[in-house]
Amino acid sequence: MSATTTDASARELHSGGDLSGTVRVPGDKSISHRALLFGAIAEGTTTIEGLLPAEDPISTAACLRAMGVTISPIRSGEIVQVEGVGLDGLQEPDEVLDCGNSGTTMRLMLGLLAGRQGRHFVLTGDDSLRRRPMSRVGQPLAMMGAEIHGRSNGNFAPLAVRGRKLRGAVIGTPVASAQVKSAVVLAALTAEGSTTVIEPAHSRDHTERMLRAFGANLEVVGEMGRHIRVQPGSTLQGQEVVVPGDISSAAFWLVAGALVPGADLMVENVGLNPSRTGILEVLEQMGASIEVLNERDVAGEPVGDLRVTHGPLKAFHIDESIIPRLVDEVPILSVAACFCDGESTITGASELRVKETDRLAVMARQLKAMGAELDEHDDGLTIRGGQTLRGADLDSETDHRVAMSLAVASLMAEGNSSLRRSEAAAVSYPNFWDDLERLQR
Ligand code: S3P
């Protein structure tokens, strides 16, 4: 039976199906950006296996190419080669650097470019990215002497960077954000004197792990790995990077497998870096059946295969202490909450309001269209469980993680749904719709 839809370009989403089989999620988005960026400023060649061939890393590669870096074509299943230009080798581009939808591209690029003396760069992005706050990066960089201009006192792109010699500093970042931390660390590589970054909470540490492997003089000191000290002066050497599957993409299958009656899914090759595994802890809190198999270390990152089977789920409660470790999984967890036994609460999640969309508002709006009972708060959601959602006309509102979360909600709905702007999924998971069709038999 097909869904009724008023928009011919909307994707039909069928409810029900068995949901079984094996899926290999595409490469980790955070690690993919970093492999391209660090490869670009290293000496020699970097090879990247498993790079995510999606819109966001393609934006990073396009910006780097515009500054003279040779990067082989990014195609699914192919190793990507980056010919490094060295720490100070990025050329002044003769075009605006378009970061597309990617906050990671823009924020890490600001850190990388702020110290390129005598060179001028202009960065922009799509409608969503031009509304996202950039002074969280600009302000710490300004403490190192950076000159970045933009709308609203430098908070919004388009941004102009005038490269300057930077000086090291001790910087407490305003939010637990790996993008902010990484921007400062990248600026520190060529600053005068050492830099220490202190985060309010531990955010994902892919930058620290990978930059050290490239040869940077970077130490993690203090409580819970929160102080990162960088000494400039080391050259980076090209590396062979292997990118594990993205746990943030795996999360859609993990929740779908836990929710859909009779489901049995194997999600292979998933990155299990402890700064990213909050979703597994919440699934455990819910009583979901998840087995971690074949745990191994791949190029400095822990990896495993995850088997999930359907079972009854309990309500969960998450607060600011875990948000940095599952920040991108809140949309799919809000879907899970609708089907748990009891009322779930998500607090301390105001960062969700400045992602690709205001994800608290968008998820509340879209789930309510399916009949969900929930309350939206400044910093989270309260969601009544045990609900019957009904198929509806849905909209990703251009957000990739919203698109995929709504696809999972639709599996569980009574009646089919339609989803406008479903193509947003390609920002982080280009084959998502094919994988869904294959697994939903
Ligand atoms: C990312 C960090 C997170 C995350 C984003 C990717 C990264 O953002 O939401 O998808 O690669 O560093 P914040 O640093 O803003 O928390």
XYZ file of C-alpha atoms and ligand atoms in Angstrom:
457
model
C 0.000 0.000 0.000
C 1.427 3.396 -0.859
C 1.286 6.522 1.276
C -0.795 9.465 0.202
C 1.414 12.449 -0.388
C 0.959 15.970 -1.609
C 4.594 16.347 -2.716
C 5.726 14.331 -5.726
C 9.380 14.534 -4.654
C 8.692 13.108 -1.191
C 9.968 9.612 -0.424
C 7.458 6.966 0.553
C 8.274 5.168 3.777
C 6.615 1.837 4.386
C 5.894 0.725 7.906
C 6.507 -2.812 9.119
C 8.861 -5.404 7.638
C 11.197 -7.834 9.325
C 14.435 -5.900 9.444
C 17.097 -8.544 9.376
C 20.527 -9.017 7.842
C 23.972 -7.466 7.912
C 24.898 -3.865 7.244
C 28.242 -2.089 7.021
C 27.813 1.573 7.772
C 29.964 4.096 5.890
C 33.119 5.641 7.323
C 33.107 7.863 10.385
C 32.414 11.462 9.403
C 34.556 13.062 12.120
C 37.540 10.829 11.366
C 37.131 11.337 7.594
C 37.344 15.148 7.883
C 40.408 14.885 10.075
C 42.204 12.417 7.790
C 41.791 14.828 4.858
C 42.812 17.913 6.833
C 45.817 16.390 8.574
C 46.913 14.668 5.365
C 46.824 18.056 3.628
C 49.190 19.720 6.121
C 51.533 16.734 6.484
C 54.700 16.071 4.476
C 54.310 13.332 1.871
C 51.360 11.142 0.971
C 48.492 10.123 3.233
C 46.316 7.198 2.175
C 42.813 6.913 3.567
C 40.912 3.642 3.511
C 37.186 3.732 4.268
C 36.830 7.514 3.895
C 33.167 8.519 4.047
C 32.179 9.344 0.444
C 29.445 11.764 1.525
C 28.700 15.442 1.025
C 30.373 16.715 4.218
C 33.873 15.229 3.677
C 33.566 16.132 -0.024
C 33.167 19.768 1.110
C 36.374 19.496 3.150
C 38.229 17.993 0.182
C 36.944 20.721 -2.174
C 38.183 23.486 0.153
C 41.603 21.840 0.443
C 41.869 21.393 -3.331
C 41.067 25.095 -3.769
C 44.189 25.785 -1.659
C 46.469 23.641 -3.822
C 46.190 20.203 -2.201
C 45.995 17.229 -4.567
C 43.377 14.729 -3.418
C 42.381 11.739 -5.531
C 38.671 11.323 -6.374
C 36.486 10.323 -3.430
C 34.579 7.198 -4.476
C 32.950 4.497 -2.437
C 35.305 1.590 -1.715
C 38.395 3.326 -3.122
C 41.467 4.403 -1.188
C 41.869 8.184 -1.229
C 45.333 9.728 -1.560
C 46.207 13.145 -0.206
C 49.469 14.795 -1.277
C 50.435 16.901 1.732
C 51.717 20.454 1.261
C 53.238 20.776 4.745
C 52.169 22.837 7.757
C 52.380 26.185 6.015
C 51.880 25.121 2.395
C 48.203 25.975 1.886
C 47.897 28.568 -0.887
C 45.645 31.592 -0.905
C 42.578 30.392 -2.850
C 41.212 32.462 -5.721
C 37.647 31.510 -4.841
C 35.424 31.467 -1.787
C 35.780 28.251 0.256
C 32.350 26.595 0.299
C 31.879 24.402 3.377
C 28.394 23.296 2.242
C 26.370 21.938 5.168
C 29.416 21.017 7.236
C 30.103 22.695 10.579
C 33.185 20.525 11.089
C 34.660 21.753 7.791
C 34.126 25.414 8.632
C 35.239 25.287 12.259
C 38.351 23.161 11.755
C 39.246 25.174 8.656
C 39.122 28.410 10.695
C 41.713 26.981 13.080
C 43.868 25.806 10.220
C 43.759 29.069 8.251
C 43.965 31.651 11.039
C 47.751 31.209 11.259
C 48.553 31.266 7.524
C 50.360 34.598 7.549
C 49.720 37.115 4.800
C 46.979 35.028 3.176
C 43.310 35.889 2.868
C 40.453 33.373 2.932
C 36.676 33.674 2.712
C 34.507 30.825 3.974
C 30.825 30.303 3.427
C 28.253 27.521 3.496
C 24.620 26.649 2.805
C 21.597 28.337 4.445
C 21.890 26.112 7.519
C 25.621 26.608 8.041
C 25.382 30.387 7.609
C 23.050 30.413 10.628
C 25.318 28.389 12.932
C 27.455 30.118 15.590
C 31.101 30.526 14.693
C 32.327 32.846 17.470
C 32.697 29.809 19.710
C 35.731 29.169 17.468
C 36.530 32.793 16.548
C 36.792 33.972 20.151
C 39.350 31.400 21.347
C 41.327 31.916 18.134
C 41.236 35.702 18.716
C 42.982 35.056 22.061
C 45.834 33.643 19.983
C 45.853 36.748 17.761
C 43.589 35.547 14.930
C 41.709 38.003 12.744
C 38.326 36.698 11.610
C 35.477 38.913 10.410
C 31.857 38.074 9.717
C 28.241 39.064 10.264
C 27.046 39.719 13.829
C 30.504 40.452 15.146
C 32.097 37.481 13.460
C 29.495 34.960 14.582
C 28.053 34.036 11.191
C 29.492 33.118 7.809
C 30.448 34.329 5.302
C 33.663 34.778 7.261
C 36.880 36.462 6.165
C 40.164 35.274 7.662
C 43.327 37.327 7.443
C 46.130 34.915 8.248
C 48.478 36.110 10.991
C 51.303 34.804 13.149
C 49.511 33.393 16.191
C 50.777 33.048 19.753
C 50.157 30.084 22.039
C 47.714 30.563 24.906
C 45.859 28.754 27.662
C 42.289 28.535 26.438
C 39.205 27.345 28.270
C 36.648 26.508 25.594
C 33.103 27.782 26.223
C 31.392 24.502 25.252
C 32.386 20.838 25.231
C 32.833 20.771 21.468
C 35.338 18.705 19.550
C 35.085 21.186 16.701
C 36.147 24.095 18.920
C 38.892 22.063 20.591
C 40.196 20.862 17.228
C 40.229 24.365 15.731
C 42.407 25.619 18.596
C 44.702 22.589 18.373
C 45.187 23.127 14.625
C 45.985 26.816 15.169
C 48.435 25.818 17.922
C 50.538 23.693 15.553
C 52.187 26.789 14.058
C 51.710 29.321 16.875
C 54.568 30.832 18.839
C 54.878 28.931 22.134
C 52.739 26.182 23.567
C 48.949 26.118 23.793
C 46.747 24.365 26.329
C 43.063 23.723 25.623
C 40.811 23.031 28.594
C 37.339 21.692 27.881
C 34.352 21.899 30.255
C 33.712 18.194 29.502
C 35.498 15.575 27.456
C 34.426 15.720 23.785
C 35.346 13.210 21.065
C 39.117 12.805 20.883
C 39.772 11.791 17.258
C 41.918 14.900 16.711
C 44.200 14.072 19.612
C 44.617 10.438 18.549
C 45.193 11.105 14.867
C 47.401 14.184 15.163
C 49.699 12.294 17.525
C 49.945 9.476 14.963
C 50.911 12.096 12.339
C 53.761 13.202 14.653
C 52.380 16.295 16.391
C 53.762 17.134 19.803
C 50.472 16.856 21.679
C 49.948 15.711 25.235
C 46.719 14.989 27.018
C 47.090 15.854 30.704
C 44.854 16.373 33.728
C 41.560 15.036 34.865
C 39.679 12.835 32.387
C 41.841 13.882 29.446
C 40.448 17.398 29.472
C 43.696 19.395 29.116
C 45.367 19.169 25.737
C 48.824 20.704 25.446
C 50.319 21.354 22.014
C 53.945 22.312 21.356
C 54.558 23.706 17.877
C 57.622 22.801 15.844
C 57.049 19.184 14.781
C 56.434 18.445 11.129
C 53.586 16.063 10.409
C 54.289 12.951 8.350
C 51.765 11.421 5.934
C 50.109 8.279 7.337
C 47.988 5.314 6.329
C 44.625 6.030 7.910
C 41.878 3.412 8.173
C 38.477 4.940 8.914
C 36.068 2.764 10.936
C 32.298 2.803 10.348
C 30.444 5.706 11.938
C 28.710 4.848 15.224
C 26.431 7.838 14.611
C 25.202 6.132 11.413
C 25.103 2.713 13.108
C 22.807 4.267 15.737
C 19.842 4.265 13.312
C 20.146 0.507 12.828
C 20.781 -0.153 16.514
C 17.591 1.635 17.498
C 15.628 0.156 14.576
C 16.825 -3.347 15.514
C 15.840 -2.829 19.143
C 12.382 -1.486 18.225
C 11.065 -3.499 15.291
C 9.368 -6.761 16.328
C 11.394 -9.773 15.147
C 14.398 -7.678 14.080
C 17.889 -9.204 14.076
C 20.645 -7.010 12.630
C 24.416 -7.254 12.478
C 26.126 -3.872 12.088
C 29.739 -4.480 11.074
C 32.928 -2.498 11.543
C 31.643 0.184 13.919
C 34.038 2.655 15.587
C 33.800 2.226 19.368
C 35.893 5.141 20.597
C 34.765 5.641 24.241
C 34.148 9.343 23.575
C 31.392 8.270 21.132
C 29.718 5.249 22.745
C 27.091 7.039 24.863
C 24.404 5.528 22.605
C 25.422 2.014 23.676
C 25.114 2.971 27.346
C 21.627 4.366 26.795
C 20.554 1.281 24.845
C 21.798 -0.778 27.796
C 19.819 1.453 30.171
C 16.760 0.694 28.013
C 17.404 -3.038 28.313
C 18.108 -3.470 24.586
C 19.866 -6.604 23.488
C 23.182 -5.561 21.916
C 26.206 -7.828 21.606
C 29.644 -6.395 20.859
C 31.638 -8.906 18.818
C 35.082 -9.113 17.305
C 36.499 -6.111 19.198
C 39.774 -4.929 17.672
C 42.018 -1.905 17.275
C 42.213 -0.374 13.787
C 44.779 2.379 13.192
C 44.460 3.744 16.725
C 40.661 3.523 17.067
C 38.688 0.700 18.763
C 36.298 -1.113 16.400
C 33.737 -3.937 16.735
C 30.669 -5.563 15.180
C 27.327 -5.019 16.890
C 24.422 -7.447 16.872
C 21.054 -6.117 17.916
C 17.818 -8.017 18.377
C 14.334 -6.825 19.232
C 13.086 -6.895 22.814
C 11.019 -4.862 25.278
C 12.498 -1.450 26.142
C 12.373 0.649 29.309
C 12.285 4.458 29.459
C 15.688 6.197 29.775
C 17.000 9.378 31.339
C 19.982 11.265 29.987
C 21.521 14.541 31.087
C 24.430 16.860 30.306
C 26.990 14.391 31.674
C 26.502 12.041 28.706
C 25.403 14.469 25.938
C 28.929 15.097 24.536
C 29.278 11.328 23.985
C 26.007 10.980 22.065
C 25.278 14.493 20.853
C 24.409 13.382 17.315
C 22.251 10.480 18.533
C 19.635 12.543 20.385
C 17.240 12.639 17.366
C 17.180 8.845 17.025
C 16.938 8.430 20.811
C 13.880 10.679 20.785
C 12.310 8.204 18.341
C 13.260 5.263 20.575
C 11.649 7.002 23.572
C 8.210 6.948 21.894
C 8.224 3.136 22.083
C 9.775 2.575 25.531
C 7.742 1.576 28.527
C 7.416 4.781 30.608
C 8.408 8.418 30.253
C 11.939 9.244 29.033
C 13.759 12.495 29.689
C 16.539 14.203 27.774
C 18.093 17.233 29.519
C 21.300 19.275 29.145
C 20.984 19.048 25.358
C 20.718 22.733 24.363
C 23.628 22.197 21.917
C 21.078 20.383 19.746
C 19.534 23.756 18.972
C 22.622 24.899 17.026
C 23.203 21.800 14.902
C 22.293 21.532 11.196
C 18.777 22.442 12.383
C 17.326 23.098 15.821
C 17.048 19.369 16.374
C 14.945 19.580 19.552
C 12.326 21.703 17.808
C 12.418 19.748 14.545
C 12.149 16.314 16.167
C 9.347 17.554 18.447
C 7.466 18.974 15.448
C 7.880 15.934 13.223
C 7.148 13.330 15.912
C 4.051 15.278 16.979
C 2.872 15.095 13.363
C 2.911 11.312 13.854
C 0.875 11.673 17.044
C 3.715 11.449 19.576
C 3.135 12.845 23.039
C 6.096 14.902 24.149
C 7.103 18.198 25.724
C 9.892 20.359 24.425
C 12.076 22.215 26.951
C 14.883 24.736 26.481
C 17.464 22.001 26.885
C 15.682 18.780 26.077
C 12.555 16.704 25.625
C 10.199 14.669 27.819
C 8.661 11.847 25.795
C 5.810 9.576 26.800
C 6.503 5.969 25.822
C 4.259 3.117 24.786
C 2.749 5.161 21.995
C 1.217 4.233 18.702
C 2.562 6.582 16.046
C 0.667 6.953 12.799
C 2.110 7.451 9.342
C 2.227 11.123 8.344
C 3.590 13.634 5.836
C 7.039 14.308 7.272
C 9.901 16.646 6.440
C 13.608 16.308 7.255
C 13.724 20.124 7.293
C 17.081 19.557 5.444
C 18.735 17.747 8.365
C 20.418 14.405 7.592
C 20.027 12.929 11.057
C 16.384 13.992 11.233
C 15.721 12.302 7.861
C 17.148 8.976 9.051
C 15.513 9.201 12.497
C 12.107 9.732 10.877
C 12.722 6.748 8.616
C 13.101 4.586 11.742
C 10.002 6.146 13.335
C 8.076 5.341 10.134
C 9.018 1.659 10.360
C 7.146 1.540 13.666
C 4.146 3.637 12.640
C 0.675 2.432 11.832
C 0.326 3.177 8.124
C 2.880 4.519 5.687
C 4.544 7.937 5.728
C 6.085 10.264 3.210
C 9.266 12.212 3.815
C 10.127 15.467 2.117
C 13.804 16.399 1.605
C 14.896 12.823 2.292
C 18.011 13.451 0.172
C 19.511 15.220 3.221
C 20.697 11.763 4.379
C 23.516 11.995 1.812
C 25.330 14.498 4.031
C 26.581 11.601 6.173
C 25.117 8.350 4.790
C 24.738 8.281 0.980
C 23.442 4.671 0.824
C 21.038 4.914 3.705
C 17.873 4.485 1.618
C 19.346 1.494 -0.281
C 20.404 -0.150 2.986
C 16.939 0.418 4.435
C 15.243 -1.138 1.417
C 17.548 -4.173 1.576
C 17.137 -4.751 5.330
C 13.365 -4.099 5.496
C 12.008 -7.248 3.922
C 32.013 16.812 15.396
C 31.699 17.263 16.643
C 30.313 17.434 17.123
C 29.318 16.681 16.266
C 29.576 16.851 14.800
C 30.973 16.400 14.442
C 33.431 16.713 15.015
O 29.990 18.795 17.085
O 28.001 17.094 16.568
O 28.632 16.098 14.058
O 33.742 16.044 14.007
O 34.276 17.285 15.697
P 30.402 19.790 18.283
O 31.866 19.893 18.308
O 29.761 21.096 17.932
O 29.821 19.172 19.515
